[in-house]
């Protein structure tokens, strides 16, 4: 749910997303169009609100690091937004819509807590500059900016991006190390995984703000109930992961963890509700959104089970972003009376 | 015929002139090029088999093998020139083995096109961990910390595949050629 | 394009700046993207291309009144292939390590469109001095562009410049180097930024420094 343009009424008029002339073939619209009382700024405010519990939890887990890292990505995102507007001779109005803030927070939540803050800053700069500004700003970008920023850091600083600090509360109860394996990494190597309750609440090693499936679920359900986020993408993601994990677990329980583990671990719950629901990168048709979510879920599991990386939410979202135009073409509703041959 | 000659004589003349030019350059430089290539191999052998005075080239099971002897004619080690597939293109390396062929005395990668900054770390110090490993059983690649006693080497972070390919080549050498070395002494 | 007009020096300068083969014409992208992960590679590749373009322009220009129009491409290719092979052998003889790193990209200079483009656009029509001025300009412009990319990528990616450390050793040891810069995506990103800056400067020049 990051980086949206003027938000559509999620159910009734999915075509409220502004589409430039050149891409008007993707415009799916049906009358009547109602003016919704929602602005980009309000949507972004609600999204940030839904992420507050996650941030509080991140501070509990990682103390000052959580604040510093979030501040660093936010600084990178907002400064780049200002700079991009200035270079293009635009007003700074896009700053106040809050989309850069949402990108910055999502990026920060997806990073290892021990990442040096300047790398987080670079990630924020790349997210806005490379994924948003060069495409023409909010609404024009193909890929989710936060995930592009994270992918850049992943390739650029591979060592720092796979080093996971032990959360402070765990240090206090006597985990005697400075770094630890994440539950997904442990599972990939068939090592001991934490208790399911710890995994669900989030008191395990992992990314800054993604470990708590519980809080992500609460925030996500809030957004769905407020009609800010569409329920279709999260449902598609969760269903695909649950089905895939259940089958794999049934085939070889010793090798593959079950659905509950996969649903509560890594960035899955956060990604399903906060990243896959991004207005810009996901299809605008209702059926398309369900397919998009399902595709993300399947890819996450393919990467987790068969891939070299233990976690695949980032790549899954980016790949499905690339497929979005195709999904929209498949799922465009046929007008009443059938298609008319183009003149 | 006359039209043909009128239009193409320049191509023919240039062809002959350029061919002579290339032949001349080749004659001038080929010795030096070959010396360069041989030197890369020489240096690698000197690195993987310490302290030999002379070496003799043999061929065992399709691989070039260098029998390294000291001044008194005693075999001090073997260097096997081996090539196998890598992540991007073929990897060529030299494996040093003890006189009985049972211990690895060194490993040096001499040609590879692995990813710069990641996979091409196989060219550097990383390869030193093969030293002293047991050549009579397969080497196992692990992620993270290794236990030399279990014949393990630790993969390069972010380049597990390159690490695997090198290990495969080494295991192939020790399996095929290692046992045949003792009888060659 | 400054072809045919102005002095020989203008022709030379055009190749370096206003008509730079890489940064303005966007030709020769294959070596530009593939071998600029260090300054040394960039300089050697630039020198090899300069040698080939100079020899190709020289021969083409000398023979320009003898070349039949419909076999000209054949003659260009023959000339270029010959001098690329010579350059390749020379590198393997005298700069063995660098030539190993450049790998197939030296033989691939044969298909570098900058060279055949200069033969076709300039050398076949112009005097020897003009053709040489053009070839040196293009060669220098190409080398300069590659070196700019090489400097950015080597410093950020490896913390060195011409293999001499320019950033503290801890930069690489602690994993602060930008690995992406040594990989192909780093070439695209750097080229994009550099071309963007060049376009920005050119548009300012075109509008008299207003924009």
XYZ file of C-alpha atoms in Angstrom:
739
model
C 0.000 0.000 0.000
C 2.835 2.365 -0.591
C 3.194 5.103 -3.090
C -0.325 5.499 -4.349
C -1.612 8.208 -6.576
C -5.086 9.588 -6.032
C -6.709 6.607 -4.407
C -9.641 5.002 -6.106
C -12.682 3.814 -4.300
C -11.182 0.385 -4.004
C -14.345 -1.459 -4.964
C -16.388 0.667 -7.320
C -14.171 2.747 -9.571
C -10.796 1.132 -9.988
C -10.040 3.480 -12.866
C -9.410 6.502 -10.718
C -5.680 6.007 -11.159
C -4.494 8.698 -13.546
C -3.209 7.228 -16.735
C -1.177 9.245 -19.222
C -2.386 9.589 -22.776
C 0.136 7.160 -24.140
C -1.036 4.405 -21.856
C -4.732 5.097 -22.198
C -5.264 1.624 -23.589
C -4.930 0.344 -20.037
C -7.710 2.576 -18.784
C -10.511 0.485 -17.396
C -13.471 2.515 -16.458
C -17.183 2.297 -16.149
C -19.742 4.902 -15.281
C -20.841 6.298 -12.980
C -17.774 7.954 -11.506
C -18.174 9.355 -8.066
C -15.876 11.816 -6.422
C -14.549 9.999 -3.386
C -13.748 11.900 -0.284
C -10.285 10.418 -0.098
C -7.054 12.153 -0.975
C -3.608 10.651 -1.453
C -2.561 12.404 1.702
C -5.308 10.769 3.779
C -4.515 7.325 2.387
C -0.861 7.735 3.190
C -1.708 9.004 6.661
C -3.812 5.907 7.310
C -1.032 3.640 6.048
C 1.518 5.313 8.304
C -0.945 5.027 11.184
C -1.288 1.296 10.551
C 2.496 0.942 10.650
C 2.904 2.765 13.993
C 2.506 -0.421 16.110
C 5.165 -2.099 13.967
C 7.487 0.846 14.512
C 6.898 0.783 18.281
C 7.683 -2.931 18.246
C 10.834 -2.286 16.195
C 11.981 0.245 18.795
C 11.288 -2.308 21.552
C 13.349 -4.905 19.653
C 16.227 -2.778 18.404
C 16.109 0.445 20.458
C 17.936 3.379 18.877
C 18.816 1.461 15.727
C 15.153 1.424 14.687
C 14.885 5.188 14.975
C 18.201 5.898 13.245
C 17.547 3.522 10.342
C 14.029 4.842 9.729
C 15.300 8.418 9.911
C 18.045 7.567 7.403
C 15.709 6.079 4.772
C 13.222 8.912 5.287
C 15.980 11.493 4.829
C 17.124 9.725 1.644
C 13.593 9.525 0.230
C 12.486 13.069 1.099
C 15.714 14.797 0.012
C 15.612 12.959 -3.320
C 11.964 13.877 -3.799
C 12.821 17.553 -3.217
C 15.793 17.334 -5.561
C 13.822 15.560 -8.294
C 11.060 18.151 -8.117
C 13.627 20.942 -8.300
C 15.434 19.444 -11.295
C 12.167 18.990 -13.170
C 11.024 22.478 -12.279
C 7.967 21.229 -10.422
C 6.369 22.486 -7.262
C 7.195 20.659 -4.061
C 3.556 19.621 -3.677
C 4.393 15.930 -4.008
C 6.211 16.095 -0.668
C 3.057 16.665 1.288
C 1.148 13.738 -0.224
C 3.131 11.456 2.059
C 3.982 8.840 -0.541
C 7.738 9.337 -0.084
C 7.248 8.897 3.659
C 5.474 5.582 3.119
C 8.234 4.420 0.757
C 10.874 5.399 3.318
C 9.177 3.591 6.202
C 8.509 0.411 4.215
C 12.129 0.385 3.026
C 13.417 0.893 6.579
C 11.214 -1.939 7.876
C 12.616 -4.314 5.257
C 16.295 -3.721 6.157
C 18.529 -5.636 8.582
C 18.675 -3.648 11.849
C 22.473 -3.671 11.887
C 22.769 -2.032 8.448
C 24.969 1.083 8.575
C 22.605 4.097 8.391
C 24.381 5.612 5.392
C 23.546 2.498 3.362
C 19.900 2.924 4.375
C 20.151 6.523 3.182
C 21.502 5.368 -0.202
C 18.621 2.889 -0.402
C 16.149 5.735 0.120
C 17.829 7.840 -2.570
C 17.781 4.962 -5.068
C 14.164 4.085 -4.244
C 12.896 7.546 -5.125
C 15.399 8.495 -7.854
C 15.631 5.248 -9.785
C 12.196 3.738 -9.222
C 9.977 6.820 -9.123
C 11.486 10.100 -10.346
C 12.952 8.777 -13.602
C 9.592 7.282 -14.544
C 7.878 10.643 -14.066
C 6.863 10.580 -10.427
C 4.079 9.068 -8.392
C 1.654 6.945 -10.385
C 4.040 6.450 -13.310
C 6.436 4.011 -11.717
C 6.406 0.390 -12.835
C 8.010 -1.072 -9.741
C 7.472 -0.610 -6.048
C 10.086 2.024 -5.081
C 10.814 0.607 -1.634
C 11.478 -2.833 -3.090
C 13.727 -1.387 -5.824
C 15.690 0.416 -3.107
C 16.034 -2.821 -1.176
C 17.038 -4.807 -4.284
C 19.748 -2.229 -5.021
C 21.149 -2.547 -1.503
C 20.957 -6.342 -1.755
C 23.188 -6.389 -4.848
C 25.382 -3.521 -3.703
C 26.138 -4.583 -0.114
C 25.475 -8.338 -0.083
C 27.355 -8.972 3.149
C 25.711 -6.207 5.185
C 22.272 -7.140 3.858
C 22.455 -10.701 5.190
C 23.888 -9.906 8.621
C 21.182 -9.956 11.263
C 21.684 -8.362 14.662
C 20.310 -10.135 17.692
C 17.356 -8.088 19.022
C 17.993 -6.363 22.360
C 15.342 -8.330 24.345
C 16.944 -11.589 23.219
C 20.387 -10.344 24.246
C 18.991 -9.630 27.690
C 17.736 -13.181 28.119
C 21.178 -14.452 27.271
C 21.584 -15.038 23.547
C 25.338 -14.739 23.510
C 26.213 -13.396 20.080
C 26.003 -10.225 18.076
C 24.466 -11.752 14.984
C 22.106 -14.636 14.405
C 20.398 -16.542 11.611
C 16.827 -15.556 10.763
C 14.166 -18.258 11.182
C 13.898 -18.604 7.385
C 17.646 -19.007 7.010
C 17.650 -21.575 9.787
C 14.797 -23.419 8.094
C 16.612 -23.396 4.762
C 19.577 -25.070 6.461
C 17.390 -27.467 8.460
C 18.501 -25.950 11.747
C 16.384 -25.368 14.839
C 13.661 -22.780 14.329
C 12.112 -20.635 17.070
C 8.816 -21.488 18.749
C 5.750 -20.686 16.663
C 4.481 -18.207 19.281
C 7.746 -16.215 19.148
C 7.595 -16.274 15.377
C 4.030 -14.984 15.261
C 4.592 -12.234 17.825
C 7.899 -11.379 16.184
C 10.477 -11.766 18.968
C 12.974 -13.345 16.552
C 15.874 -12.143 14.442
C 15.048 -10.554 11.111
C 14.311 -7.304 9.313
C 13.672 -4.187 11.351
C 9.889 -3.983 11.135
C 8.734 -7.147 9.440
C 9.219 -9.831 12.077
C 5.882 -9.387 13.839
C 3.216 -11.181 11.813
C 0.706 -10.325 14.537
C 1.122 -6.549 14.344
C 1.319 -6.602 10.541
C -1.931 -8.545 10.505
C -3.622 -6.075 12.863
C -2.414 -3.066 10.862
C -3.350 -4.750 7.602
C -6.846 -5.662 8.753
C -7.318 -2.071 9.880
C -6.424 -0.851 6.391
C -8.719 -3.391 4.756
C -11.607 -2.426 7.010
C -11.022 1.251 6.316
C -11.175 0.323 2.596
C -7.681 1.805 2.147
C -6.193 -1.515 1.104
C -7.943 -3.968 -1.159
C -8.543 -7.346 0.493
C -7.782 -9.190 -2.736
C -3.972 -8.976 -2.840
C -3.456 -10.080 0.802
C -5.960 -12.883 0.371
C -4.224 -14.057 -2.807
C -0.786 -13.970 -1.182
C -1.829 -15.763 1.992
C -3.859 -18.395 0.145
C -1.049 -19.172 -2.292
C 1.554 -19.452 0.467
C -0.705 -21.628 2.636
C -1.564 -24.009 -0.218
C 2.018 -24.259 -1.497
C 3.456 -24.777 1.995
C 0.801 -27.370 2.866
C 1.603 -29.405 -0.243
C 5.385 -29.174 0.264
C 5.035 -30.073 3.950
C 2.824 -33.041 3.115
C 5.334 -34.288 0.535
C 8.360 -34.045 2.814
C 7.692 -32.864 6.389
C 11.348 -33.246 7.372
C 12.574 -30.897 4.664
C 9.803 -28.291 4.407
C 8.089 -26.356 7.167
C 4.313 -26.129 7.270
C 1.963 -23.286 6.274
C 1.890 -21.654 9.726
C 5.654 -21.258 9.724
C 5.700 -19.738 6.261
C 2.784 -17.398 6.945
C 4.362 -16.029 10.144
C 7.989 -15.809 9.064
C 10.020 -13.284 7.137
C 8.333 -10.345 5.458
C 5.285 -12.320 4.394
C 2.473 -10.824 6.451
C 3.861 -7.302 6.138
C 4.405 -7.735 2.406
C 0.926 -9.139 1.839
C -0.873 -6.231 3.519
C 1.467 -3.272 3.062
C 3.553 -3.880 -0.074
C 1.399 -6.008 -2.384
C -1.496 -3.579 -1.896
C 0.442 -0.681 -3.447
C -1.992 1.106 -5.795
C 0.552 1.854 -8.483
C 2.361 -1.434 -8.974
C -0.668 -3.718 -8.757
C -3.354 -4.223 -11.424
C -6.432 -2.039 -11.247
C -8.955 -4.728 -12.075
C -10.410 -6.653 -9.090
C -9.739 -10.033 -10.637
C -6.250 -8.871 -11.608
C -5.497 -7.972 -7.990
C -6.417 -11.449 -6.862
C -4.156 -12.951 -9.537
C -1.383 -10.507 -8.585
C -1.581 -11.552 -4.925
C -1.668 -15.217 -5.777
C 1.349 -14.814 -8.077
C 3.300 -13.044 -5.331
C 2.502 -15.869 -2.910
C 3.544 -18.607 -5.325
C 6.801 -16.824 -6.206
C 7.639 -16.242 -2.534
C 7.291 -19.951 -1.912
C 9.198 -20.954 -5.037
C 12.096 -18.757 -3.945
C 11.959 -19.902 -0.311
C 11.746 -23.586 -1.133
C 13.868 -23.909 -4.273
C 15.885 -20.677 -4.474
C 19.297 -19.678 -3.195
C 17.827 -16.845 -1.094
C 15.968 -17.805 2.089
C 13.342 -15.065 1.597
C 11.613 -14.004 -1.615
C 8.990 -11.321 -0.872
C 11.040 -8.566 -2.518
C 11.711 -10.458 -5.749
C 8.152 -11.771 -5.866
C 6.705 -8.253 -5.676
C 9.122 -6.900 -8.298
C 8.428 -9.762 -10.715
C 4.683 -9.393 -10.331
C 5.026 -5.605 -10.805
C 6.565 -6.406 -14.177
C 3.640 -8.689 -15.035
C 1.005 -6.156 -13.989
C 0.320 -4.711 -17.482
C -0.159 -8.220 -18.806
C -2.554 -9.152 -15.984
C -4.544 -5.992 -16.675
C -4.940 -6.986 -20.304
C -6.161 -10.435 -19.361
C -8.654 -9.187 -16.836
C -10.082 -6.125 -18.538
C -13.868 -6.525 -18.349
C -15.597 -7.080 -21.665
C -17.986 -4.184 -22.310
C -21.694 -4.999 -22.484
C -22.380 -6.257 -25.991
C -18.837 -7.521 -26.561
C -15.761 -5.893 -28.080
C -16.115 -3.653 -31.088
C -13.411 -3.938 -33.718
C -11.069 -0.971 -33.624
C -11.768 1.595 -36.308
C 36.219 -11.302 -66.324
C 37.728 -7.895 -66.949
C 34.838 -6.243 -65.070
C 35.371 -8.626 -62.191
C 39.039 -7.767 -61.962
C 38.393 -4.047 -62.295
C 36.026 -4.091 -59.358
C 37.771 -6.484 -57.074
C 41.513 -6.119 -57.600
C 41.788 -3.842 -54.607
C 40.120 -6.390 -52.326
C 42.494 -9.095 -53.544
C 45.582 -6.933 -53.172
C 44.525 -5.747 -49.722
C 43.805 -9.326 -48.749
C 47.337 -10.386 -49.641
C 48.941 -7.337 -48.016
C 46.981 -7.743 -44.794
C 47.672 -11.451 -44.694
C 51.400 -10.745 -44.892
C 51.040 -8.112 -42.181
C 49.268 -10.568 -39.882
C 51.745 -13.332 -40.625
C 54.612 -10.971 -39.785
C 53.029 -9.892 -36.513
C 52.299 -13.491 -35.606
C 55.906 -14.504 -36.221
C 57.153 -11.621 -34.123
C 54.839 -12.109 -31.171
C 53.824 -15.756 -30.954
C 56.870 -16.803 -28.948
C 56.171 -14.110 -26.402
C 52.462 -14.978 -26.190
C 53.226 -18.630 -25.592
C 55.807 -17.710 -22.986
C 53.176 -15.620 -21.186
C 50.726 -18.479 -21.137
C 53.345 -20.944 -19.977
C 54.450 -18.556 -17.262
C 50.963 -18.373 -15.750
C 51.013 -22.157 -15.464
C 54.592 -22.213 -14.118
C 53.744 -19.721 -11.392
C 50.661 -21.686 -10.422
C 52.616 -24.942 -10.183
C 55.303 -23.300 -8.060
C 52.563 -22.083 -5.747
C 50.759 -25.398 -5.253
C 53.805 -27.687 -5.020
C 56.433 -26.085 -2.789
C 60.162 -26.710 -3.092
C 60.841 -28.655 -6.272
C 63.757 -28.294 -8.676
C 62.558 -29.967 -11.832
C 59.298 -31.116 -13.255
C 58.255 -33.565 -15.897
C 55.016 -33.402 -17.857
C 52.879 -36.561 -18.035
C 49.404 -37.269 -19.182
C 47.081 -39.203 -16.880
C 43.465 -39.910 -17.807
C 43.314 -36.964 -20.191
C 44.798 -34.384 -17.803
C 48.209 -32.801 -17.925
C 50.040 -33.755 -14.750
C 53.407 -32.376 -13.675
C 55.667 -34.642 -11.665
C 57.748 -32.384 -9.434
C 61.087 -33.745 -8.194
C 63.843 -32.261 -6.053
C 67.583 -32.311 -6.757
C 68.040 -35.914 -5.608
C 65.269 -37.192 -7.906
C 62.834 -37.673 -5.037
C 59.205 -36.856 -5.974
C 58.026 -33.942 -3.825
C 54.573 -33.519 -5.290
C 52.229 -33.470 -8.244
C 50.478 -30.606 -10.016
C 47.353 -31.444 -12.005
C 46.094 -29.040 -14.662
C 42.294 -29.395 -14.681
C 39.386 -27.625 -16.354
C 35.705 -27.818 -15.506
C 32.536 -25.834 -15.875
C 32.072 -22.687 -13.815
C 29.168 -20.366 -13.138
C 29.751 -18.327 -16.303
C 32.451 -20.071 -18.326
C 35.053 -22.762 -17.827
C 37.315 -22.612 -14.797
C 40.904 -23.797 -15.217
C 42.933 -24.532 -12.124
C 46.016 -26.342 -10.881
C 45.713 -28.748 -7.950
C 48.839 -29.647 -5.984
C 48.969 -33.145 -4.489
C 51.408 -34.827 -2.086
C 53.764 -37.542 -3.487
C 51.354 -40.344 -2.475
C 48.420 -38.399 -3.956
C 46.540 -38.505 -0.650
C 46.742 -34.872 0.463
C 46.047 -31.620 -1.328
C 49.031 -29.297 -1.070
C 47.538 -26.293 -2.820
C 45.055 -24.917 -5.310
C 45.410 -22.070 -7.777
C 42.778 -20.913 -10.254
C 44.468 -19.691 -13.430
C 41.566 -18.975 -15.784
C 37.980 -18.044 -14.992
C 35.273 -15.576 -15.924
C 33.375 -15.689 -12.616
C 31.447 -12.624 -11.455
C 33.893 -9.838 -10.556
C 33.780 -8.992 -6.863
C 31.942 -12.179 -5.918
C 32.749 -15.390 -7.759
C 36.202 -14.312 -8.831
C 37.303 -14.452 -5.196
C 38.160 -18.059 -6.097
C 41.339 -16.578 -7.628
C 42.571 -15.258 -4.284
C 43.205 -16.372 -0.729
C 39.929 -18.263 -0.626
C 41.546 -21.145 -2.497
C 44.120 -21.581 0.302
C 41.592 -23.449 2.446
C 41.936 -26.488 0.179
C 45.513 -26.860 1.383
C 46.082 -29.899 3.681
C 42.644 -31.391 2.931
C 42.314 -35.137 2.439
C 42.393 -36.151 -1.219
C 41.140 -39.694 -0.615
C 37.548 -38.628 0.086
C 35.317 -35.909 -1.382
C 35.558 -32.349 -0.117
C 32.285 -30.938 1.193
C 31.277 -27.322 0.656
C 29.468 -25.721 3.610
C 28.001 -22.260 4.206
C 29.478 -20.447 7.176
C 32.164 -21.908 9.389
C 34.037 -24.977 8.148
C 35.676 -27.884 9.922
C 38.879 -28.857 8.158
C 38.870 -32.204 9.970
C 35.640 -33.083 8.148
C 37.192 -32.142 4.798
C 35.019 -29.038 4.557
C 35.596 -25.746 2.796
C 33.442 -22.709 3.418
C 31.647 -21.112 0.480
C 32.237 -17.529 -0.593
C 29.331 -15.444 0.734
C 27.104 -14.648 -2.231
C 28.978 -16.974 -4.580
C 28.051 -20.460 -3.446
C 27.834 -21.699 -7.018
C 31.378 -20.655 -7.909
C 32.565 -22.353 -4.730
C 30.673 -25.503 -5.709
C 32.126 -25.581 -9.209
C 35.699 -25.319 -7.926
C 35.008 -28.066 -5.369
C 33.540 -30.268 -8.105
C 36.677 -29.913 -10.231
C 38.950 -30.680 -7.266
C 36.885 -33.711 -6.257
C 36.979 -34.953 -9.836
C 40.796 -34.675 -9.876
C 41.279 -36.429 -6.545
C 38.866 -39.210 -7.492
C 40.185 -39.915 -10.993
C 43.844 -39.018 -10.815
C 44.826 -39.136 -7.141
C 44.880 -42.955 -6.837
C 46.955 -43.308 -10.040
C 49.790 -41.079 -8.845
C 51.517 -43.485 -6.477
C 52.187 -45.977 -9.276
C 53.753 -43.249 -11.446
C 56.568 -42.529 -8.983
C 27.999 16.752 -37.054
C 31.105 18.662 -37.976
C 31.903 16.440 -40.922
C 33.488 18.236 -43.806
C 33.249 21.748 -42.392
C 35.646 23.690 -40.225
C 39.289 23.045 -39.510
C 40.966 19.758 -38.748
C 41.090 20.826 -35.127
C 37.316 21.300 -35.107
C 36.968 17.795 -36.480
C 39.209 16.497 -33.700
C 37.419 18.426 -30.961
C 34.015 17.308 -32.195
C 34.963 13.694 -31.596
C 36.054 14.453 -28.068
C 33.189 16.704 -27.014
C 30.174 17.746 -29.099
C 30.003 14.512 -31.075
C 31.471 12.133 -28.515
C 30.889 8.596 -29.815
C 29.803 7.162 -26.472
C 28.207 9.990 -24.541
C 26.470 11.750 -27.456
C 26.113 9.240 -30.281
C 25.653 6.296 -27.892
C 27.707 4.005 -30.137
C 30.049 1.242 -29.002
C 27.943 0.349 -25.978
C 29.246 -3.220 -25.731
C 32.797 -2.426 -24.543
C 31.525 0.677 -22.735
C 29.327 -1.433 -20.492
C 31.455 -4.565 -20.337
C 35.010 -3.500 -19.560
C 34.699 -0.290 -17.539
C 34.842 -1.922 -14.118
C 38.392 -0.655 -13.730
C 40.292 2.319 -15.086
C 43.078 0.100 -16.387
C 40.675 -1.944 -18.519
C 39.032 1.240 -19.776
C 42.345 2.830 -20.780
C 43.631 -0.271 -22.559
C 40.334 -0.781 -24.382
C 40.352 2.914 -25.341
C 43.910 2.662 -26.659
C 43.084 -0.442 -28.687
C 40.040 1.182 -30.271
C 42.006 4.366 -30.975
C 44.719 2.361 -32.723
C 42.174 0.538 -34.869
C 40.146 3.618 -35.796
C 43.299 5.553 -36.695
C 44.636 2.767 -38.917
C 41.250 2.126 -40.479
C 40.695 5.816 -41.261
C 44.246 6.137 -42.594
C 43.982 3.180 -44.988
C 40.466 4.052 -46.106
C 41.386 7.655 -46.737
C 44.542 6.733 -48.694
C 42.569 4.375 -50.913
C 39.411 6.471 -51.109
C 39.738 7.124 -54.854
C 40.355 3.446 -55.645
C 37.555 1.896 -53.609
C 34.556 0.788 -55.673
C 31.403 1.913 -53.832
C 29.775 -1.494 -53.669
C 32.780 -3.284 -52.193
C 33.606 -0.553 -49.702
C 32.034 -2.330 -46.696
C 34.084 -5.409 -47.532
C 37.254 -3.344 -47.569
C 36.379 -1.564 -44.332
C 35.772 -4.880 -42.602
C 38.955 -6.395 -43.970
C 40.995 -3.437 -42.755
C 39.364 -3.312 -39.341
C 39.672 -7.067 -38.790
C 43.357 -6.977 -39.654
C 44.227 -4.231 -37.209
C 42.036 -5.640 -34.448
C 43.895 -8.931 -34.757
C 47.214 -7.105 -34.570
C 46.053 -5.170 -31.499
C 44.848 -8.396 -29.878
C 48.170 -10.156 -30.464
C 50.110 -7.155 -29.181
C 48.050 -7.071 -25.991
C 48.505 -10.777 -25.403
C 52.256 -10.396 -25.891
C 52.893 -7.258 -23.866
C 49.929 -6.862 -21.480
C 48.971 -10.437 -20.752
C 47.023 -9.843 -17.534
C 44.904 -7.029 -18.940
C 44.227 -8.940 -22.140
C 42.966 -11.861 -20.053
C 40.535 -9.531 -18.289
C 39.351 -7.944 -21.532
C 38.813 -11.439 -22.926
C 36.576 -11.555 -25.972
C 36.009 -7.813 -25.985
C 39.215 -7.068 -27.879
C 38.339 -9.298 -30.869
C 34.845 -7.813 -30.662
C 36.231 -4.379 -31.594
C 35.780 -5.672 -35.158
C 32.055 -5.168 -34.814
C 32.332 -1.857 -32.969
C 30.157 0.449 -35.039
C 32.144 3.564 -34.170
C 34.979 2.446 -36.426
C 32.995 1.494 -39.496
C 30.906 4.626 -38.988
C 34.018 6.862 -39.157
C 35.215 5.099 -42.304
C 31.851 5.515 -43.959
C 31.100 9.069 -42.798
C 34.548 10.683 -42.970
C 37.494 8.679 -44.237
C 36.023 7.624 -47.570
C 35.327 11.252 -48.508
C 38.037 13.310 -46.813
C 41.734 13.955 -47.030
C 44.210 11.914 -45.001
C 44.874 14.732 -42.536
C 41.178 15.314 -41.959
C 40.539 11.591 -41.521
C 43.375 11.269 -39.025
C 42.152 14.278 -37.059
C 38.731 12.654 -36.937
C 40.111 9.273 -35.897
C 42.205 10.697 -33.079
C 39.255 12.772 -31.872
C 36.928 9.778 -31.857
C 39.515 7.563 -30.216
C 40.218 10.111 -27.515
C 36.512 10.759 -26.987
C 35.870 7.029 -26.648
C 38.781 6.574 -24.244
C 37.673 9.557 -22.182
C 34.113 8.288 -21.829
C 35.281 4.811 -20.829
C 37.735 6.263 -18.347
C 35.050 8.397 -16.691
C 32.913 5.279 -16.183
C 35.978 3.338 -15.057
C 36.917 5.943 -12.437
C 33.434 6.013 -10.913
C 33.042 2.236 -10.952
C 36.512 1.383 -9.675
C 36.427 3.864 -6.800
C 32.939 2.915 -5.616
C 33.241 -0.771 -6.408
C 36.752 -1.556 -5.242
C 37.951 1.551 -3.413
C 40.935 1.852 -5.726
C 42.070 3.935 -8.691
C 44.415 2.268 -11.175
C 44.792 -0.438 -8.500
C 46.123 2.111 -5.982
C 43.925 2.322 -2.875
C 42.238 5.714 -2.660
C 39.776 4.881 0.089
C 40.680 3.455 3.531
C 41.283 -0.309 3.585
C 38.319 -0.716 5.955
C 36.050 0.382 3.067
C 36.439 -2.932 1.308
C 37.253 -5.110 4.313
C 34.035 -4.184 6.092
C 31.907 -4.625 2.979
C 31.216 -0.943 2.305
C 32.228 -1.141 -1.342
C 29.380 -0.951 -3.854
C 29.535 -4.439 -5.334
C 26.829 -3.455 -7.832
C 29.311 -1.046 -9.440
C 31.629 -3.881 -10.514
C 28.684 -5.842 -11.892
C 26.918 -5.060 -15.193
C 24.022 -3.122 -13.586
C 26.588 -0.658 -12.234
C 27.689 0.057 -15.805
C 24.144 0.862 -16.889
C 23.494 3.055 -13.847
C 26.748 4.987 -14.215
C 26.308 5.427 -17.966
C 22.739 6.643 -17.397
C 23.850 9.255 -14.894
C 26.813 10.432 -17.007
C 24.709 10.690 -20.207
C 22.062 12.545 -18.184
C 24.620 15.089 -17.008
C 26.000 15.483 -20.556
C 22.507 16.019 -21.965
C 21.799 18.563 -19.252
C 24.974 20.486 -20.135
C 24.216 20.304 -23.861
C 20.684 21.576 -23.416
C 21.991 24.472 -21.353
C 24.484 25.265 -24.080
C 21.811 25.030 -26.769
C 19.563 27.492 -24.968
C 22.409 29.862 -24.125
C 22.687 28.797 -20.516
C 19.088 29.629 -19.618
C 17.569 26.229 -18.894
